[in-house]
Amino acid sequence: MTRFLVFLEQREGVLKKSSIDAWNRVQEIAALSAGAMVTGLIAGPVDRQPIGDLLAGDGVVYHANEELLRPYRQEFYTRLVTSLIKQESISALFFADSSLSRDLAPRLSVLLKASLLSGDLLFNRQGHPDGSFRPVYSGLATASFLPQRNITIYNLSPSRGMVTRSSADGTIQVLPIELHQQSSDNLLAEVRRIVLRQNSLDIAEAGIIVAGGRGMGSSAGFALLEELAALLGGAVGASRFAVDEGWRPHAEQIGQTGKTVAPQLYFACGVSGAPQHLAGVASSAIVVAINSDHDAPVFQVADFGIVGDVHLVLPKLIEALKEFLKKK
Amino acid sequence: MNIAVCLCQVPDSASVIGFADGALDRSRINEVMNPYDEYALEEAVCLKERIAGSLVTVFTVAPLSAKDMLRKALALGADRAVLVSAAEPSDPYFTALQLKSALMEFYEGILPDLVFCGKSSTDFQSAEVPSMLGALLGIASVSGVTSLNVSGEHLHLEREIEGGVEQIELHYPVVISAEKGLNQPRKTTVKAVMEARKKPIDLLAVSVDGAPLVLVSDFKALERKKVCRFAEDEKELVLLLSNECSLFSAD
Ligand SMILES: Cc1cc2nc3c(=O)[nH]c(=O)nc-3n(C[C@H](O)[C@H](O)[C@H](O)COP(=O)(O)OP(=O)(O)OC[C@H]3O[C@@H](n4cnc5c(N)ncnc54)[C@H](O)[C@@H]3O)c2cc1C
């Protein structure tokens, strides 16, 4: 029987939406490839109980409910996942792409001699996941990646807009699992602390992103984008120019040397659309560009656009939106 | 202190990406040092300048043509440069295996204190080699580091995570992958470039067993062009969006 394992990531005791989403997607895949079984793994304590209510379908979720695992710790997490994979004869492990999975998955790949794939899934005729495809060469091309080993690790890109299905329609059995500690390890000296930014939605998880570039003129200019983002429930992003000028923090940079994002709606305001910037937004569903230059390359990848000065267009757009939202 | 930096070459950002016979058409490609590797190298050189008796050695698994990049690394402050000749790396695992062999060989079985890599190469964008190398060397690795401070035996690192920053404290040896923001890479000077020309580049041949874990195929240049619909004014844009975008009208 095919056995899938989904790593359910918690951060500060909260299961991440993206990994619940990954669980639900894997359940759908399992339903198509008859007889596949889905198992979950949670490392660290989780506040909201019962866990089963958050997850769709049937399956077992192993929960290593240990304080030690609350922050991500590379060595402990590695040990926990590898031992469960061996114990349960797992053939495919799924992560929702995150800074944690990017750190952990390559290690697991080496230790398990497993093929590591990221991006969007490819399927074979039986409906089994059979590889992945994703952007390469700064987003200027795509390629397929095919597994060569029996165990496969998938680092899944977010599904567009992250629709989290809430259908708690099956039976989820939560079982405890223990981390077997070895005292001999010199990697255990690591201490991890997390400092979260206040009230800011991360661009990697946002369904709507309002990004600004040089055309915003200054850090003060971004106040318009913050207002627009707040109105839409989105996050603010930036071009490298805006980041290098110190107008915005690096965490908001989108592109080749910044983040890759896949929102449903992407606003590019005063952004020229350099290939290195577009590399990070290639899989956005809808792109809206606002630029004073009718010939700016960004319009070539935009679905909708307005030609004009952002300082004039944005206040009017915010007004028009408020009107629209009021009427609904 | 021994500091190793792993470098690779990638097409520069002005290159035309096209494919012929299932492989990258190299005729319109100009290769440069991977941008993230510049942050890795800069951090290594900064540490060397602060910690007396440190030695920075750069490694690349690449064809002979990568010598130019190694010379640039020497001009930027590396002490030694090693060109690792081996079979062409076919996946991140194979690259990491070759780097591991090269490090073990060069340092004669004693691990360097720090191994720096760039967070990701801009060609295949896998971001896997650093963590894989850590696992192969049997030491910790930290990916996407944006801040690094050394105090005695301890390293204080920061990496960006979704919605915040993770602070990590650990000791040597460790593999660190450098993220943009870690530092501001210096530029080469004419004098440094001249001096680098005189420095030797070591050639190191390694052979590794191990089949690739992943096969890459089916390259396609992206056709991204869309037809943009220009709105006359902001009201029209809002209407267009409310018709087209579910997120926009759902709540
Ligand atoms: C190795 C490498 C990696 C890189 N990585 C990234 C990356 O990750 N992300 C990234 O973004 N860039 C990256 N870049 C930089 C990239 O090449 C561009 O320089 C950068 O994206 C330009 O930012 P911009 O669009 O804000 O500025 P510009 O290119 O200067 O464009 C500004 C735009 O704003 C418009 N404008 C000006 N004033 C107004 C106004 N008042 N109202 C409306 N529009 C106005 C202009 O018409 C213009 O189109 C990288 C470059 C290199 C070499």
Coordinates of N, CA, C and O and ligand atoms in Angstrom, one line a residue, chain A residues 138 212-217 222 238-244 247 250 253-259 266 268-280 290-299 306-314, chain B residues 10-14 32-36 38-39 122 180, ligand 1:
Chain A
S138 N 16.2 32.0 -12.8 CA 15.6 33.3 -12.4 C 14.2 33.4 -12.9 O 13.8 34.5 -13.2
G212 N 5.6 47.8 -4.2 CA 6.0 49.1 -4.7 C 7.5 49.1 -5.1 O 8.3 48.3 -4.5
G213 N 7.9 50.0 -6.0 CA 9.3 50.1 -6.4 C 9.8 51.6 -6.3 O 9.2 52.4 -5.6
R214 N 10.7 51.8 -7.1 CA 11.4 53.2 -7.2 C 10.3 54.3 -7.3 O 10.5 55.4 -6.8
G215 N 9.3 54.0 -8.1 CA 8.3 55.0 -8.4 C 7.5 55.5 -7.2 O 6.9 56.5 -7.2
M216 N 7.6 54.8 -6.1 CA 6.9 55.2 -4.8 C 7.7 56.4 -4.3 O 7.1 57.1 -3.4
G217 N 8.9 56.7 -4.7 CA 9.6 57.9 -4.4 C 10.4 57.9 -3.0 O 11.4 58.5 -3.0
F222 N 5.3 54.7 0.7 CA 4.8 53.4 0.9 C 3.5 53.4 1.8 O 2.8 52.4 1.9
A238 N 8.1 44.7 -2.0 CA 8.9 45.8 -2.6 C 9.9 45.2 -3.6 O 10.2 44.1 -3.6
S239 N 10.3 46.1 -4.5 CA 11.4 45.8 -5.4 C 12.7 45.9 -4.7 O 12.8 46.5 -3.7
R240 N 13.7 45.4 -5.4 CA 15.0 45.5 -4.8 C 15.5 46.9 -4.6 O 16.1 47.3 -3.6
F241 N 15.1 47.7 -5.5 CA 15.5 49.1 -5.5 C 15.0 49.7 -4.1 O 15.7 50.4 -3.4
A242 N 13.7 49.5 -3.9 CA 13.1 50.0 -2.6 C 13.8 49.5 -1.4 O 13.9 50.2 -0.4
V243 N 14.2 48.2 -1.5 CA 14.8 47.6 -0.3 C 16.3 48.2 -0.1 O 16.7 48.6 1.0
D244 N 17.0 48.3 -1.2 CA 18.4 48.7 -1.2 C 18.4 50.2 -0.7 O 19.4 50.6 -0.1
W247 N 14.0 51.8 2.1 CA 12.6 52.2 2.3 C 11.8 51.1 2.9 O 10.9 51.3 3.6
H250 N 14.3 43.9 4.1 CA 14.6 42.9 3.1 C 13.5 41.8 3.0 O 13.3 41.2 2.0
Q253 N 11.3 42.0 0.1 CA 11.8 42.0 -1.3 C 11.2 40.8 -2.1 O 11.3 39.7 -1.6
I254 N 10.8 41.1 -3.3 CA 10.2 40.0 -4.2 C 11.1 39.9 -5.4 O 11.6 41.0 -5.9
G255 N 11.5 38.7 -5.8 CA 12.3 38.5 -7.0 C 13.4 37.5 -6.8 O 13.4 36.8 -5.8
Q256 N 14.3 37.6 -7.7 CA 15.4 36.6 -7.8 C 16.2 36.5 -6.5 O 16.5 35.4 -6.0
T257 N 16.5 37.7 -5.9 CA 17.3 37.6 -4.6 C 16.3 38.0 -3.5 O 16.8 38.3 -2.4
G258 N 15.1 37.9 -3.7 CA 14.1 38.1 -2.6 C 13.2 36.8 -2.6 O 13.6 35.7 -2.8
K259 N 11.9 37.1 -2.3 CA 11.0 35.9 -2.2 C 10.3 35.6 -3.5 O 10.1 36.5 -4.3
Y266 N -1.7 40.5 -7.5 CA -0.4 41.2 -7.3 C -0.5 42.6 -7.9 O -0.7 42.7 -9.1
A268 N 1.7 45.8 -8.8 CA 3.0 46.3 -9.0 C 2.9 47.8 -9.2 O 2.5 48.3 -10.3
C269 N 3.3 48.6 -8.2 CA 3.2 50.1 -8.3 C 4.5 50.8 -8.4 O 5.3 50.7 -7.5
G270 N 4.7 51.5 -9.5 CA 6.0 52.1 -9.6 C 7.2 51.1 -9.7 O 8.3 51.4 -9.3
V271 N 6.9 50.0 -10.3 CA 7.9 48.9 -10.5 C 8.0 48.7 -12.0 O 7.0 48.6 -12.7
S272 N 9.3 48.7 -12.5 CA 9.5 48.7 -13.9 C 9.2 47.3 -14.5 O 8.8 47.2 -15.7
G273 N 9.4 46.3 -13.7 CA 9.2 44.9 -14.2 C 10.5 44.3 -14.8 O 10.5 43.7 -15.8
A274 N 11.6 44.6 -14.1 CA 12.9 43.9 -14.4 C 12.8 42.4 -14.3 O 12.0 42.0 -13.5
P275 N 13.5 41.7 -15.2 CA 13.3 40.2 -15.1 C 13.6 39.6 -13.7 O 12.9 38.7 -13.3
Q276 N 14.5 40.2 -13.0 CA 14.8 39.7 -11.7 C 13.7 39.9 -10.7 O 13.5 39.2 -9.7
H277 N 12.9 41.0 -10.9 CA 11.7 41.2 -10.1 C 10.6 40.2 -10.5 O 10.0 39.5 -9.7
L278 N 10.4 40.1 -11.8 CA 9.3 39.3 -12.3 C 9.6 37.8 -11.9 O 8.6 37.0 -11.8
A279 N 10.8 37.4 -11.8 CA 11.2 36.0 -11.4 C 10.4 35.6 -10.1 O 10.1 34.5 -10.0
G280 N 10.1 36.6 -9.3 CA 9.5 36.2 -8.0 C 8.0 36.2 -8.1 O 7.3 35.8 -7.1
I290 N 0.6 49.6 -12.1 CA 0.3 51.1 -12.1 C 1.7 51.7 -12.3 O 2.6 51.5 -11.5
N291 N 1.8 52.4 -13.5 CA 3.1 52.9 -13.8 C 2.9 54.1 -14.7 O 2.0 54.1 -15.6
S292 N 3.8 55.2 -14.6 CA 3.6 56.4 -15.4 C 4.1 56.2 -16.8 O 3.8 57.0 -17.7
D293 N 4.9 55.1 -17.0 CA 5.5 54.9 -18.3 C 4.7 53.8 -19.0 O 4.7 52.6 -18.6
H294 N 4.0 54.2 -20.1 CA 3.1 53.3 -20.8 C 3.9 52.1 -21.4 O 3.4 51.0 -21.6
D295 N 5.2 52.3 -21.6 CA 6.0 51.2 -22.2 C 6.8 50.4 -21.2 O 7.7 49.6 -21.5
A296 N 6.5 50.6 -19.9 CA 7.3 49.9 -18.9 C 7.0 48.4 -19.1 O 5.9 47.9 -19.4
P297 N 8.1 47.6 -19.0 CA 8.0 46.1 -19.3 C 6.9 45.4 -18.4 O 6.4 44.4 -18.7
V298 N 6.7 46.0 -17.2 CA 5.7 45.4 -16.3 C 4.4 45.2 -16.9 O 3.6 44.2 -16.7
F299 N 4.0 46.1 -17.9 CA 2.7 45.9 -18.5 C 2.6 44.7 -19.4 O 1.5 44.2 -19.8
I306 N -3.1 50.6 -15.1 CA -3.4 52.0 -15.2 C -2.1 52.8 -15.5 O -1.1 52.6 -14.8
V307 N -2.1 53.6 -16.5 CA -0.9 54.5 -16.8 C -1.1 55.8 -16.0 O -2.1 56.5 -16.2
G308 N -0.2 56.0 -15.1 CA -0.4 57.3 -14.3 C 0.6 57.3 -13.2 O 1.3 56.3 -12.9
D309 N 0.7 58.5 -12.5 CA 1.5 58.7 -11.4 C 0.9 58.0 -10.2 O -0.2 58.2 -9.8
V310 N 1.7 57.1 -9.5 CA 1.2 56.4 -8.4 C 0.6 57.3 -7.3 O -0.3 57.0 -6.6
H311 N 1.3 58.5 -7.2 CA 0.8 59.4 -6.1 C -0.6 60.0 -6.4 O -1.2 60.5 -5.5
L312 N -1.0 59.9 -7.6 CA -2.3 60.4 -8.0 C -3.3 59.2 -8.1 O -4.4 59.3 -7.6
V313 N -2.8 58.1 -8.7 CA -3.7 57.0 -8.9 C -4.1 56.3 -7.6 O -5.2 56.0 -7.4
L314 N -3.1 56.0 -6.8 CA -3.4 55.2 -5.6 C -4.4 55.8 -4.6 O -5.3 55.1 -4.2
Chain B
V10 N 26.8 31.1 -12.5 CA 25.4 31.1 -13.1 C 25.3 32.0 -14.3 O 26.2 32.9 -14.4
P11 N 24.4 31.9 -15.1 CA 24.2 32.9 -16.2 C 24.0 34.2 -15.6 O 23.2 34.3 -14.6
D12 N 24.6 35.3 -16.1 CA 24.3 36.6 -15.6 C 22.9 37.0 -16.0 O 22.2 36.4 -16.8
S13 N 22.4 38.1 -15.3 CA 21.0 38.4 -15.4 C 20.6 38.9 -16.8 O 19.4 39.0 -17.1
A14 N 21.6 39.3 -17.6 CA 21.3 39.8 -18.9 C 21.3 38.7 -20.0 O 21.0 38.9 -21.2
V32 N 28.6 34.3 -14.4 CA 29.2 35.2 -13.3 C 29.0 34.4 -12.0 O 28.4 33.3 -12.0
M33 N 29.7 34.9 -11.0 CA 29.5 34.3 -9.7 C 28.1 34.5 -9.2 O 27.5 35.5 -9.4
N34 N 27.5 33.4 -8.7 CA 26.2 33.4 -8.2 C 26.0 34.5 -7.2 O 26.8 34.6 -6.3
P35 N 25.0 35.4 -7.4 CA 24.8 36.5 -6.5 C 24.9 36.2 -5.0 O 25.5 36.9 -4.2
Y36 N 24.2 35.1 -4.6 CA 24.2 34.8 -3.1 C 25.6 34.4 -2.6 O 25.9 34.6 -1.5
E38 N 28.3 35.8 -3.4 CA 29.0 37.0 -3.1 C 28.8 37.4 -1.6 O 29.8 37.8 -1.0
Y39 N 27.6 37.2 -1.1 CA 27.4 37.5 0.3 C 28.2 36.5 1.2 O 28.7 36.8 2.2
T122 N 21.2 30.8 -8.7 CA 20.0 31.4 -9.4 C 19.7 30.7 -10.7 O 18.8 31.0 -11.5
K180 N 20.7 37.4 1.1 CA 20.8 38.8 0.9 C 20.5 39.6 2.2 O 19.6 39.2 2.9
Ligands
LIG1 C1 21.8 39.6 -9.5 C2 20.6 40.5 -9.4 C3 19.5 40.2 -8.6 C4 18.4 41.0 -8.5 N1 17.4 40.6 -7.7 C5 16.3 41.4 -7.7 C6 15.1 41.0 -6.9 O1 15.1 40.0 -6.2 N2 14.0 41.8 -6.9 C7 14.0 43.0 -7.6 O2 13.0 43.7 -7.5 N3 15.0 43.4 -8.3 C8 16.2 42.6 -8.4 N4 17.3 43.1 -9.1 C9 17.2 44.4 -9.6 C10 16.5 44.6 -10.9 O3 17.3 44.4 -12.0 C11 15.9 46.1 -11.0 O4 17.0 47.0 -10.8 C12 14.9 46.4 -9.9 O5 13.9 45.5 -9.8 C13 14.3 47.8 -10.2 O6 13.4 48.2 -9.2 P1 12.2 49.2 -9.6 O7 11.3 48.5 -10.5 O8 11.6 49.5 -8.3 O9 12.9 50.4 -10.2 P2 13.1 50.9 -11.7 O10 13.5 49.9 -12.6 O11 13.9 52.2 -11.6 O12 11.6 51.3 -12.1 C14 10.9 52.3 -11.5 C15 9.6 52.3 -12.3 O13 8.7 53.2 -11.7 C16 8.1 54.0 -12.7 N5 7.8 55.3 -12.0 C17 8.6 56.3 -11.6 N6 8.0 57.3 -11.0 C18 6.7 56.9 -11.0 C19 5.5 57.5 -10.5 N7 5.5 58.7 -9.8 N8 4.3 56.9 -10.7 C20 4.2 55.7 -11.3 N9 5.3 55.1 -11.8 C21 6.5 55.7 -11.6 C22 9.0 54.2 -13.8 O14 8.3 54.4 -15.0 C23 9.7 52.8 -13.8 O15 9.1 51.9 -14.6 C24 18.4 42.3 -9.2 C25 19.5 42.6 -10.0 C26 20.6 41.8 -10.1 C27 21.7 42.2 -11.0

